[in-house]
CSV table of C-alpha atoms and ligand atoms in Angstrom, one decimal:
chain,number,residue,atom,x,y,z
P,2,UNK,CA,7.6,46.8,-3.6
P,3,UNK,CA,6.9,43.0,-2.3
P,4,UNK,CA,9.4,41.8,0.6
P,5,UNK,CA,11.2,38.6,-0.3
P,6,UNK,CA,9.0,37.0,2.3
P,7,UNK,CA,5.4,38.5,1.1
P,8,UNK,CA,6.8,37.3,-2.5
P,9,UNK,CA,7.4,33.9,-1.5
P,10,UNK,CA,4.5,33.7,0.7
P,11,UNK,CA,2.1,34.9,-2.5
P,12,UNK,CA,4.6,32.6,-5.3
P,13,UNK,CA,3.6,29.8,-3.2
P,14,UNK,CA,0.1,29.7,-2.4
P,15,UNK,CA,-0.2,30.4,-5.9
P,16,UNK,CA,1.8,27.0,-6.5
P,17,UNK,CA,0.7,22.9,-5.2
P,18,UNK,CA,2.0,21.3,-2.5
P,19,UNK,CA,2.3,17.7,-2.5
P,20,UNK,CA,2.8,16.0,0.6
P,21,UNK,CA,5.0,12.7,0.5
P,22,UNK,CA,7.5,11.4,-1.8
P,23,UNK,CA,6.2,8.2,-2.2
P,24,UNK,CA,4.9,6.8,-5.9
P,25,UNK,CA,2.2,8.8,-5.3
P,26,UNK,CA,4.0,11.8,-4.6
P,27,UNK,CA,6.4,11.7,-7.6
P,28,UNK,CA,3.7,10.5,-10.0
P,29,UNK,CA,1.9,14.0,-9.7
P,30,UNK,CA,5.1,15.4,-9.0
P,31,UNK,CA,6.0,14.2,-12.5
P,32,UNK,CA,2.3,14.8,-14.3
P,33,UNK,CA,2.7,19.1,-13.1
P,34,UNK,CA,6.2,18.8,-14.3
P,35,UNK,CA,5.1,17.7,-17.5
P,36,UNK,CA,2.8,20.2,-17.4
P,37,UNK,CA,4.8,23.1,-16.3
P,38,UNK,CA,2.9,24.1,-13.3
P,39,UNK,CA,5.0,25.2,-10.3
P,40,UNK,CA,4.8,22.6,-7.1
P,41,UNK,CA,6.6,22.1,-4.0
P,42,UNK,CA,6.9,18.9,-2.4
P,43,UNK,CA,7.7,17.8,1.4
P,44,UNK,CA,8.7,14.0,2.7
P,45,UNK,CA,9.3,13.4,6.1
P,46,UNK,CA,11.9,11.0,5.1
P,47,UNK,CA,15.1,11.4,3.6
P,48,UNK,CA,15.1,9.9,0.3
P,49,UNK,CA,11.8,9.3,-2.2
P,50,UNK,CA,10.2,6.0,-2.1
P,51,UNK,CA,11.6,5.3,1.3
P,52,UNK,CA,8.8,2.3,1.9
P,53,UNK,CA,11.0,0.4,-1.2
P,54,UNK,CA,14.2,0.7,1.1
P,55,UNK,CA,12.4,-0.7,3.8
P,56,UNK,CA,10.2,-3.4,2.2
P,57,UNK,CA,11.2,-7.1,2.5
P,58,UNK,CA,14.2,-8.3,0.6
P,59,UNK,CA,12.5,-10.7,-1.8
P,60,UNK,CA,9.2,-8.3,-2.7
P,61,UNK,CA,8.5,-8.5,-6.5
P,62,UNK,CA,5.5,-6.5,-7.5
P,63,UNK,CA,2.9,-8.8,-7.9
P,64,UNK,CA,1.4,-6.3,-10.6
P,65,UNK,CA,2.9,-6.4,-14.5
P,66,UNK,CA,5.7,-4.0,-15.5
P,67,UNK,CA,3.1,-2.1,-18.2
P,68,UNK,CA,0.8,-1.7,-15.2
P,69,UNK,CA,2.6,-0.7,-12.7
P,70,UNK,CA,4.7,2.2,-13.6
P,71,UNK,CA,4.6,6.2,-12.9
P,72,UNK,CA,3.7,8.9,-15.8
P,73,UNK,CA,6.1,9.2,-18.5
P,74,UNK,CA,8.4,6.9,-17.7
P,75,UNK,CA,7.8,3.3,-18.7
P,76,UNK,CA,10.4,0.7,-17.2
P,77,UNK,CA,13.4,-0.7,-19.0
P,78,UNK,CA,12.9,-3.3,-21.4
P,79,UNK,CA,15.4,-5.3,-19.5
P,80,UNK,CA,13.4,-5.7,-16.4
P,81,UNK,CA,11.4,-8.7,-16.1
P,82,UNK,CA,7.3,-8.6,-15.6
P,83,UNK,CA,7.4,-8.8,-12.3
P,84,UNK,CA,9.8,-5.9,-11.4
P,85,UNK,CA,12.4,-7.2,-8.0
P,86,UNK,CA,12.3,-4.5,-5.0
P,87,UNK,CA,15.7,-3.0,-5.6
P,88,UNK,CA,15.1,-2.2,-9.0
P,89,UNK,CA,11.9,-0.5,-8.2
P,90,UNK,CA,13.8,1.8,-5.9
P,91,UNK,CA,16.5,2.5,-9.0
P,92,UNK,CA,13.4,3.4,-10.9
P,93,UNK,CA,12.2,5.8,-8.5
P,94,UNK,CA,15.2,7.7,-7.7
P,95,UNK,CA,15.7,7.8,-11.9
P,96,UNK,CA,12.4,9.0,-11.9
P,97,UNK,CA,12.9,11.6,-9.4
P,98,UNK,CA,16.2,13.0,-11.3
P,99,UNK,CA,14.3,12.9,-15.0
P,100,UNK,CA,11.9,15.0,-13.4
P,101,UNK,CA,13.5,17.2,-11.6
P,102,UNK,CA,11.7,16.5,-8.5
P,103,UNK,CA,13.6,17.8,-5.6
P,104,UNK,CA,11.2,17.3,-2.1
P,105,UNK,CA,12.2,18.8,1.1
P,106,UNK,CA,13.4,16.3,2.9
P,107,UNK,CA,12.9,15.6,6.6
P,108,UNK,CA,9.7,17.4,7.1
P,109,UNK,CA,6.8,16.0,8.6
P,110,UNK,CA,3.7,17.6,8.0
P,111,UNK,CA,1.5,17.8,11.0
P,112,UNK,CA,-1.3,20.2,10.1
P,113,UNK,CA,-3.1,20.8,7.0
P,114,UNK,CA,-6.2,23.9,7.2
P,115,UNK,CA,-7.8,26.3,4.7
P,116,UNK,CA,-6.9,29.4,5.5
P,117,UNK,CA,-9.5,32.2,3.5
P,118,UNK,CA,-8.9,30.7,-0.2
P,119,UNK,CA,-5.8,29.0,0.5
P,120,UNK,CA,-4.0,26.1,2.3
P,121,UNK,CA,-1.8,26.3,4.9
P,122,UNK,CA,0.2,23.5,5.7
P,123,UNK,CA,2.3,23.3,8.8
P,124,UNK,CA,5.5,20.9,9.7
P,125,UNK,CA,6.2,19.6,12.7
P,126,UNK,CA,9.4,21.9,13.0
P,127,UNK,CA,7.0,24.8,12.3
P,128,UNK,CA,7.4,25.5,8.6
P,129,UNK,CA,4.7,27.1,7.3
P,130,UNK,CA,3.7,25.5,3.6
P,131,UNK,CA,0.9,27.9,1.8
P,132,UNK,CA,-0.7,26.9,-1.5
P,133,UNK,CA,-3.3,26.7,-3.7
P,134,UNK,CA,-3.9,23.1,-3.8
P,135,UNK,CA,-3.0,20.0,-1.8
P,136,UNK,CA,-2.4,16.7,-3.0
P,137,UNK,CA,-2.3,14.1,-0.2
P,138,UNK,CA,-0.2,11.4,-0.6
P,139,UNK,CA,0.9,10.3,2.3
P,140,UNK,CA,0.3,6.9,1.8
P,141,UNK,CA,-2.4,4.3,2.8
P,142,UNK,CA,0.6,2.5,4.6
P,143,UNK,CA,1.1,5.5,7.0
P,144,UNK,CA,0.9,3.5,10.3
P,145,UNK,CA,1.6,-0.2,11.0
P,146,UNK,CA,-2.0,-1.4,12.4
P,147,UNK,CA,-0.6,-3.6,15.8
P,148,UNK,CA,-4.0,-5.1,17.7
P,149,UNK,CA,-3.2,-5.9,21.0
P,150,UNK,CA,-4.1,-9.4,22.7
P,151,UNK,CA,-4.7,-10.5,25.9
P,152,UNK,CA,-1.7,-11.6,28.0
P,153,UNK,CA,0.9,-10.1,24.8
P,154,UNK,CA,3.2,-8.1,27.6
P,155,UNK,CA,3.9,-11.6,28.9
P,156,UNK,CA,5.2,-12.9,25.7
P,157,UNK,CA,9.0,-13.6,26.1
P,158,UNK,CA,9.5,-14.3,21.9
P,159,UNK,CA,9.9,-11.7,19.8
P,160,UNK,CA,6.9,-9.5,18.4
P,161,UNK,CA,7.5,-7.3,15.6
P,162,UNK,CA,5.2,-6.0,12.6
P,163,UNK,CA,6.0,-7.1,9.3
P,164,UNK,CA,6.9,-3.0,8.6
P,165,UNK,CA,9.9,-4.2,9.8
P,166,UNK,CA,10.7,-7.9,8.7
P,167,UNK,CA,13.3,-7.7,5.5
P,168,UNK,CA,14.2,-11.5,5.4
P,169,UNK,CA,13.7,-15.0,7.1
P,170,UNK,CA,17.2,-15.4,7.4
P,171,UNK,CA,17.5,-14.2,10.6
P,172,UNK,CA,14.9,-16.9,12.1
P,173,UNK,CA,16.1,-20.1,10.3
P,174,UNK,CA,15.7,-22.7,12.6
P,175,UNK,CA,13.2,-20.8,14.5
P,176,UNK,CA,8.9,-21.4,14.5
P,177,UNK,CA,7.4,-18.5,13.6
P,178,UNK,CA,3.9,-17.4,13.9
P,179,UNK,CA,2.7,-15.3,11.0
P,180,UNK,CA,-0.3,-13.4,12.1
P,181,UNK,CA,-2.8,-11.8,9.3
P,182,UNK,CA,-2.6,-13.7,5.3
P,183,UNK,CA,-2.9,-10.9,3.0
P,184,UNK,CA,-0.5,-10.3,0.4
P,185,UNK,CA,2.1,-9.6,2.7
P,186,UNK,CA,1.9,-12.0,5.2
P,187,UNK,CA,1.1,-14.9,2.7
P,188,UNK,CA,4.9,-14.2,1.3
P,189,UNK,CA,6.2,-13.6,4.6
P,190,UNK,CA,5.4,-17.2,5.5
P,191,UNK,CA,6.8,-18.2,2.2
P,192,UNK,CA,9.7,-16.6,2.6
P,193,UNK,CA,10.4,-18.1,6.3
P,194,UNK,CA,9.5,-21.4,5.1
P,195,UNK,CA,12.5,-20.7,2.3
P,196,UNK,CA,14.8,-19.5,4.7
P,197,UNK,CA,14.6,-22.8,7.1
P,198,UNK,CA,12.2,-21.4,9.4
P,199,UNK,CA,9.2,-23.2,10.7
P,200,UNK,CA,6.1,-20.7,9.5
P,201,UNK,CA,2.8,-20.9,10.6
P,202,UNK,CA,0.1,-18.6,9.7
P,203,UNK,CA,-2.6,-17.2,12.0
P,204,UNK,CA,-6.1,-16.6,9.8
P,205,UNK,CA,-8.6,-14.6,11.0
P,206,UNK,CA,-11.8,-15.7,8.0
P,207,UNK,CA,-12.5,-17.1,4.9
P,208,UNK,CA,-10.1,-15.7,2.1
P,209,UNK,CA,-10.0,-15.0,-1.3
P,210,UNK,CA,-7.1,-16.3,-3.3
P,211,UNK,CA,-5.9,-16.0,-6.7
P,212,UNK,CA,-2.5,-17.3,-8.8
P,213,UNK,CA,-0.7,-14.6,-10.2
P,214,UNK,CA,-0.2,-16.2,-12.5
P,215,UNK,CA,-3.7,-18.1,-14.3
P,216,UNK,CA,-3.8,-19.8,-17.6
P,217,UNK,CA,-0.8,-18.3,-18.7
P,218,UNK,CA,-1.6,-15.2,-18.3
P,219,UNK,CA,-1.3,-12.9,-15.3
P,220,UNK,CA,-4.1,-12.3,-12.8
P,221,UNK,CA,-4.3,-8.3,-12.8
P,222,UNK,CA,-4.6,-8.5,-16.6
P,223,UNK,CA,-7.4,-10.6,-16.5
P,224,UNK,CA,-9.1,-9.0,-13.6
P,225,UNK,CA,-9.1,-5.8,-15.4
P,226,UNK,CA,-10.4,-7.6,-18.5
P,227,UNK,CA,-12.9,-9.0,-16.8
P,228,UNK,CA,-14.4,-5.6,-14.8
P,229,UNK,CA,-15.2,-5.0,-18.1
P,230,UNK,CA,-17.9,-7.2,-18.6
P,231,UNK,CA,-21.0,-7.4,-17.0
P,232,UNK,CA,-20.3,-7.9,-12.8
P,233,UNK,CA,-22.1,-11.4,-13.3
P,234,UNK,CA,-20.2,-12.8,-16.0
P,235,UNK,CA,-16.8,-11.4,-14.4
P,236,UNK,CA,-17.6,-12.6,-10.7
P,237,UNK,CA,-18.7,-16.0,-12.0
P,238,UNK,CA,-15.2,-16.2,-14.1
P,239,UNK,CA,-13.1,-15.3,-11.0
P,240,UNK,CA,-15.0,-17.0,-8.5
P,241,UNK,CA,-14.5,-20.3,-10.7
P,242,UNK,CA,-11.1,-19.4,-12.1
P,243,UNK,CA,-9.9,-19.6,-8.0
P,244,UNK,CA,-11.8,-22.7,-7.6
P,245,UNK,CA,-9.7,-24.5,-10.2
P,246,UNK,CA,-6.2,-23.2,-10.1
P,247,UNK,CA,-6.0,-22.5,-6.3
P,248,UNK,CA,-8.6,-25.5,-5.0
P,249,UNK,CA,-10.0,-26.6,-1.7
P,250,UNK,CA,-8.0,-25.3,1.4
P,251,UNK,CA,-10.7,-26.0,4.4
P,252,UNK,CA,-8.8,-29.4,4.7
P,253,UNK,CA,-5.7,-26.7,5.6
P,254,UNK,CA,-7.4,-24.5,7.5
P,255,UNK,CA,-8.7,-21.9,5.1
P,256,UNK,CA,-12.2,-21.3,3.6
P,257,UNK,CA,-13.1,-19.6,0.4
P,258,UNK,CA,-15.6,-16.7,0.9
P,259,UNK,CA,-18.9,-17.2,-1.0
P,260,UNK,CA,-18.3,-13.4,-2.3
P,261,UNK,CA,-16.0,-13.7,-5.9
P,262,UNK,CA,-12.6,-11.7,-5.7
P,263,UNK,CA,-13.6,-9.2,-7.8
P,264,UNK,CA,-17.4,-8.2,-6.1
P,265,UNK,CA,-15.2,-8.6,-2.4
P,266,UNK,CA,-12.9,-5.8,-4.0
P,267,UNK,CA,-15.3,-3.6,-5.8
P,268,UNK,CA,-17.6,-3.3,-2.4
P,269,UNK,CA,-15.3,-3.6,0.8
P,270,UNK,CA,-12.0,-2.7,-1.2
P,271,UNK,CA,-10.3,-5.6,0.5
P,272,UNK,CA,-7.8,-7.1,-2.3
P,273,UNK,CA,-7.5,-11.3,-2.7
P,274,UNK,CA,-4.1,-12.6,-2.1
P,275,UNK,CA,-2.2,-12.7,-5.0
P,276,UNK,CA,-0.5,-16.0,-4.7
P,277,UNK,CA,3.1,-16.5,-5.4
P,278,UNK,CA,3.9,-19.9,-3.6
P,279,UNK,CA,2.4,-19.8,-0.6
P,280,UNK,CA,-0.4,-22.1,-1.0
P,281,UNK,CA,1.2,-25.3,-2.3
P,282,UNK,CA,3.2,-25.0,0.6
P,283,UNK,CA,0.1,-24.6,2.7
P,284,UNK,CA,-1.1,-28.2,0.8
P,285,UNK,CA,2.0,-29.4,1.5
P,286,UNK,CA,2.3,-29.1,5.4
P,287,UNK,CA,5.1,-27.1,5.3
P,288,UNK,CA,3.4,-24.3,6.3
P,289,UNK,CA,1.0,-24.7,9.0
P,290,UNK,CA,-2.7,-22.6,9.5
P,291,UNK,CA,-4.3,-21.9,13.0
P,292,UNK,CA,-7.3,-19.5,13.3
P,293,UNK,CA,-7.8,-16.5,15.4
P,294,UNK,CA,-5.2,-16.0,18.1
P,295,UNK,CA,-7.4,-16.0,21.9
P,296,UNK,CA,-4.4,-14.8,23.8
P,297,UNK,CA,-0.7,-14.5,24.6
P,298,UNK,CA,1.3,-17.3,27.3
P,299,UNK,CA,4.8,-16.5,27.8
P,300,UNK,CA,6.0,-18.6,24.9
P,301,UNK,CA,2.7,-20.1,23.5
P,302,UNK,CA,0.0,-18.9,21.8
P,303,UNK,CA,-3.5,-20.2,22.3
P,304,UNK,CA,-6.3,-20.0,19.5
P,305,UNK,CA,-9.8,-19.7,19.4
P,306,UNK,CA,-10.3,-23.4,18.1
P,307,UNK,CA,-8.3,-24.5,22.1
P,308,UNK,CA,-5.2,-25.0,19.9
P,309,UNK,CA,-2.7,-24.5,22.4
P,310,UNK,CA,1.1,-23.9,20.2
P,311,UNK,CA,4.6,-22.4,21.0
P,312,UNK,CA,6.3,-19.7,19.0
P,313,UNK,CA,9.6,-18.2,19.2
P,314,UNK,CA,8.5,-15.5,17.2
P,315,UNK,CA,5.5,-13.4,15.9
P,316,UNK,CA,5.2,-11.6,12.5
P,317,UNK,CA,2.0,-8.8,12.8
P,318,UNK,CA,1.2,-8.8,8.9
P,319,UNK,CA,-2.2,-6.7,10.4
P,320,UNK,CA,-1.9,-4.4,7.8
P,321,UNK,CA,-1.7,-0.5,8.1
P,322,UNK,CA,-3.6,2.4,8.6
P,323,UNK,CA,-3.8,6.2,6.6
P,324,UNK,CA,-4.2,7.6,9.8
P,325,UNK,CA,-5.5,11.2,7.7
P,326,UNK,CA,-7.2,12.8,11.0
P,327,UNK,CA,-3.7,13.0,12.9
P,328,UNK,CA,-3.0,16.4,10.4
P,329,UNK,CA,-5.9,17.0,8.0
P,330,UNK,CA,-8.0,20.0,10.1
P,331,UNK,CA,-11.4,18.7,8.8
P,332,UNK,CA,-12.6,15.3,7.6
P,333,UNK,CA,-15.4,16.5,5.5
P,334,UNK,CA,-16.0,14.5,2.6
P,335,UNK,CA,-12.9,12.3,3.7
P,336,UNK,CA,-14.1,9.2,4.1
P,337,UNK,CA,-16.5,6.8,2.5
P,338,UNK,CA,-19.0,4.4,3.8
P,339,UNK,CA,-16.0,1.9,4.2
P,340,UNK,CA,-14.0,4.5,6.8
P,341,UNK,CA,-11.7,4.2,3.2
P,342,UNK,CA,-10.4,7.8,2.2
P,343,UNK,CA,-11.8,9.5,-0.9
P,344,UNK,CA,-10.3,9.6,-4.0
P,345,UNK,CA,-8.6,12.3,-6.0
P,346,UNK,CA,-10.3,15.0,-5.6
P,347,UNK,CA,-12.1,16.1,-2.5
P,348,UNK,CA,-15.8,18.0,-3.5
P,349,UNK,CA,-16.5,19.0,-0.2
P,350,UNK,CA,-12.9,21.0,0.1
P,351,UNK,CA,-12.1,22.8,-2.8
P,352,UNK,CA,-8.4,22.9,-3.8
P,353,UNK,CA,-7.8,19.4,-1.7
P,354,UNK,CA,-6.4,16.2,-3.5
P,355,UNK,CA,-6.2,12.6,-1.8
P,356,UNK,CA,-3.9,10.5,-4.4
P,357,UNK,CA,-3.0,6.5,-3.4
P,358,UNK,CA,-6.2,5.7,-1.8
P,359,UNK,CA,-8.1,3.7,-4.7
P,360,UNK,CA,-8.3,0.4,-2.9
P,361,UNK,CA,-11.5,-0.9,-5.3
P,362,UNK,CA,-10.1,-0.2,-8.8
P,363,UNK,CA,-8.8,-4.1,-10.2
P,364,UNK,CA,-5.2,-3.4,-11.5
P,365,UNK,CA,-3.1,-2.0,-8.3
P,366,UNK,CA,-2.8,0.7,-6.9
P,367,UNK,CA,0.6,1.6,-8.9
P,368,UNK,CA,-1.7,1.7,-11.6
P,369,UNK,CA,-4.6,4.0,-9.8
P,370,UNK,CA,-1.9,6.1,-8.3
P,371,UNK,CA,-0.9,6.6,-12.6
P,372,UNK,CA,-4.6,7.1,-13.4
P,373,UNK,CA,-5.3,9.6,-11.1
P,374,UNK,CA,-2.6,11.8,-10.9
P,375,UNK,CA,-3.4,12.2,-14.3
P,376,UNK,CA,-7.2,13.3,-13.2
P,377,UNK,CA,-5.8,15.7,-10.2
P,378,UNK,CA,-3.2,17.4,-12.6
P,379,UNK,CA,-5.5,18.1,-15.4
P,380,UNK,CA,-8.1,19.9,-12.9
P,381,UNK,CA,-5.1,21.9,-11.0
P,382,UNK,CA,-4.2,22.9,-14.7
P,383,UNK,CA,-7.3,24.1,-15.4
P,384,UNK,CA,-7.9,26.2,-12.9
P,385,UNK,CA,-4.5,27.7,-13.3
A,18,FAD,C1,4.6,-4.9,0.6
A,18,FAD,C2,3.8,-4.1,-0.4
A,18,FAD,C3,3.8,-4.6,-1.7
A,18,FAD,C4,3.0,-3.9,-2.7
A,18,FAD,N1,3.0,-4.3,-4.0
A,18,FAD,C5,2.3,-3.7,-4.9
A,18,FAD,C6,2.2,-4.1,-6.2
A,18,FAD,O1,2.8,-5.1,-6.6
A,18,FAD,N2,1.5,-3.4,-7.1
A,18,FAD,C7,0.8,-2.3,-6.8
A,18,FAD,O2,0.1,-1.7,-7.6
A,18,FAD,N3,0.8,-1.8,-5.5
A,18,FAD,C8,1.5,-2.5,-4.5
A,18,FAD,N4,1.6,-2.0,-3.2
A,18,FAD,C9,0.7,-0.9,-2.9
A,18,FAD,C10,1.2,0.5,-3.2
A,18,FAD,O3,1.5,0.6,-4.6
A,18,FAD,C11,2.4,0.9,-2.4
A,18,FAD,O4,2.1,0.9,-1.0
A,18,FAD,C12,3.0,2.3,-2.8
A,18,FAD,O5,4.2,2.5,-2.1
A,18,FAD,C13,2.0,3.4,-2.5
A,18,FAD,O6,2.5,4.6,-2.8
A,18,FAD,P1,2.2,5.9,-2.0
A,18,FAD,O7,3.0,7.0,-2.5
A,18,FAD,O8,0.7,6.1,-2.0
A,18,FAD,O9,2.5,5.6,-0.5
A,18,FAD,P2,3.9,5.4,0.3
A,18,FAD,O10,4.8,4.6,-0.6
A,18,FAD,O11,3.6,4.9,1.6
A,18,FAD,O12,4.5,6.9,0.3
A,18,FAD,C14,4.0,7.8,1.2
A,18,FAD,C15,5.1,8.8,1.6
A,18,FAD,O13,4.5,9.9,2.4
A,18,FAD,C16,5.5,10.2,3.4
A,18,FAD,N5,4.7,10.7,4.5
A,18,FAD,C17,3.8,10.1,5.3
A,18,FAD,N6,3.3,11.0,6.2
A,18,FAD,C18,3.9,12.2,6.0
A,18,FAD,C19,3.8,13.5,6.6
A,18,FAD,N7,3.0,13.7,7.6
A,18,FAD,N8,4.6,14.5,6.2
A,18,FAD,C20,5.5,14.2,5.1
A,18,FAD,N9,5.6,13.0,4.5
A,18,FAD,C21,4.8,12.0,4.9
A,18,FAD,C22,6.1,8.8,3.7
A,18,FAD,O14,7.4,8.9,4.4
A,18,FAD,C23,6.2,8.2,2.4
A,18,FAD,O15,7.4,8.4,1.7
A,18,FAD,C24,2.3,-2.7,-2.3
A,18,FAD,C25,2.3,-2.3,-0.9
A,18,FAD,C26,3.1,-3.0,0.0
A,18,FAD,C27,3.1,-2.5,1.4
């Protein structure tokens, strides 16, 4: 007879391990549930969805309600298009009770090996996770990306990375330095601006920007329409659809690309900034642009144009980084040509799964994270 320990050794490398709690995480979670297949799933935190606790107090998605949610479980009617932050983390922790998804909670996973035919996952407490499959989903937000600059020690303002920025209200009065304008940092500024702050943003290059909302109609809906159609006809479209609604901004400080949104996307995978106020307040001075940042003073900032400007505080909205080589064992077939990780399924390691990582699909990554967990749980089914 099997010892309780050889039994649950054998139960679960016959079962899937999921690792994170994120969306991604409780969207397979919920497709294997559906299913029936046995799972187990581990977050390091200590509830699911924990980046929607931490995120800024007046995040909306900027991607439609239809679009945007996890498997079988479409939102409330009541909620508007654009669903607020709080109600997104009601959603999740709903979704998590439907579906009976129960992670471990407080353990980090600091190793993942094959080990013969199976997976062996290890925690950083030492739990040892075996299983048929993995699914990854840890999160392309893993690790706040901080570049460093010269003479930044020296800085006597506050620095802190936009990880960890929930409102402006605690620098009204102050002048801010926003440094990085993607999605985030564009409503950073705007919310800073809102809250009686003076926000400038730092900008590294030209940048591609789009109105959520264009010609009545919102921008993810038509970018998806349009990936339909030949890459011409949907490049020329966007290209001339942000020319018209968002308009010239090298007066400001900010040049348009010559690559269209779309094309950008589809072949670096870096997303246009979804515009949700920002740039009128760009054209209307209230939010100031300066260029690259050359180094640090002790309460000034100098840029790569000479500007010379003080700040009593810096925003990093620098982005983030997977960071998958701090536990996966081997990076075959990891990463593409972009340094981007692979998506859903990973050929060169049978039996691994990478779900969250789709950063060229038009539509958010809400929406991927949906489509794809669809993909991974229909090929762990069928080799069950
Ligand atoms: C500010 C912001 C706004 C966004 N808005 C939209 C939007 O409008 N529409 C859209 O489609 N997408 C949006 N996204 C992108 C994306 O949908 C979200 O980042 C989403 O949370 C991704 O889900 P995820 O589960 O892949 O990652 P995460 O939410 O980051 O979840 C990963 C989970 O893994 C856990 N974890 C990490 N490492 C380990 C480990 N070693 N062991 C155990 N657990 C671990 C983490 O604690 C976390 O809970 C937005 C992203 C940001 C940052």
């Amino acid at each position: 007879m099997l010892r309780f320990d050889e039994l649950f050794l054998r139960m679960s490398s016959e079962s899937t391990l999921i690792i994170g709690a994120g969306p991604a995480g409780l969207a397979i979670a919920g497709q294997l549930h559906h299913l029936e297949l046995p799972y187990q799933i581990v977050e390091q935190a200590s509830t699911v969805a924990p980046a929607w606790y931490r995120h800024y107090d007046r995040l909306h998605l900027h991607t439609v309600k239809k679009l945007s949610h996890l498997p079988h479980k479409p939102f409330a009617e009541s909620l508007p298009q654009y669903i607020p932050r709080e109600d997104l983390v009601a959603y999740f922790e709903a979704y998590a009770k439907e579906k009976e998804i129960n992670p471990d909670f407080g353990v980090t996973i600091s190793s993942v090996k094959k080990e013969g035919q199976n997976w062996v996952a290890t925690s950083t407490g030492g739990q040892v996770y075996p299983a048929k499959q993995v699914v990854i989903c840890t999160g392309f937000n893993r690790k706040p990306h901080e570049p460093q600059w010269k003479g930044m020690e020296r800085f006597k303002g506050k620095i802190v990375h936009s990880r960890f920025y929930k409102t402006g209200k605690a620098y009204a009065g102050q002048k801010v330095l926003v440094v990085g304008m993607g999605n985030t940092g564009a409503e950073v500024a705007l919310d800073l601006f809102e809250c009686g702050a003076k926000a400038s943003l730092s900008v590294r290059g030209p940048i591609n920007i789009v109105r959520r909302d264009t010609f009545g109609r919102p921008v993810q809906e038509t970018a998806i329409l349009l990936s339909k159609f030949p890459h011409v006809v949907g490049d020329t479209l966007g290209k001339l659809t942000s020319i018209l609604t968002v308009g010239d901004l090298s007066p400001h400080g900010i040049e348009r690309p010559d690559v269209a949104p779309a094309r950008q996307l589809r072949e670096t995978g870096k997303t246009p900034v979804i515009d949700v106020g920002t740039v009128d307040r760009i054209k209307a001075g209230d939010i100031r642009v300066f260029p690259t940042i050359n180094s640090f003073g002790e309460e000034d900032i100098l840029f790569d144009n000479g500007q010379r400007e003080a700040f009593d505080a810096i925003i990093l909205a620098t982005g983030y980084r997977p960071a998958l080589s701090e536990f996966l064992d081997s990076e075959e077939g990891i990463f593409d040509g972009n340094g981007y990780p692979a998506n859903w399924k990973v050929e060169a390691q049978p039996g691994l799964y990478l779900l969250g990582y789709d950063v060229y699909t038009p539509g958010g990554l809400l929406l991927s994270i949906r489509r794809d967990s669809e993909r991974i749980a229909t090929d762990i089914a069928s080799q069950s």
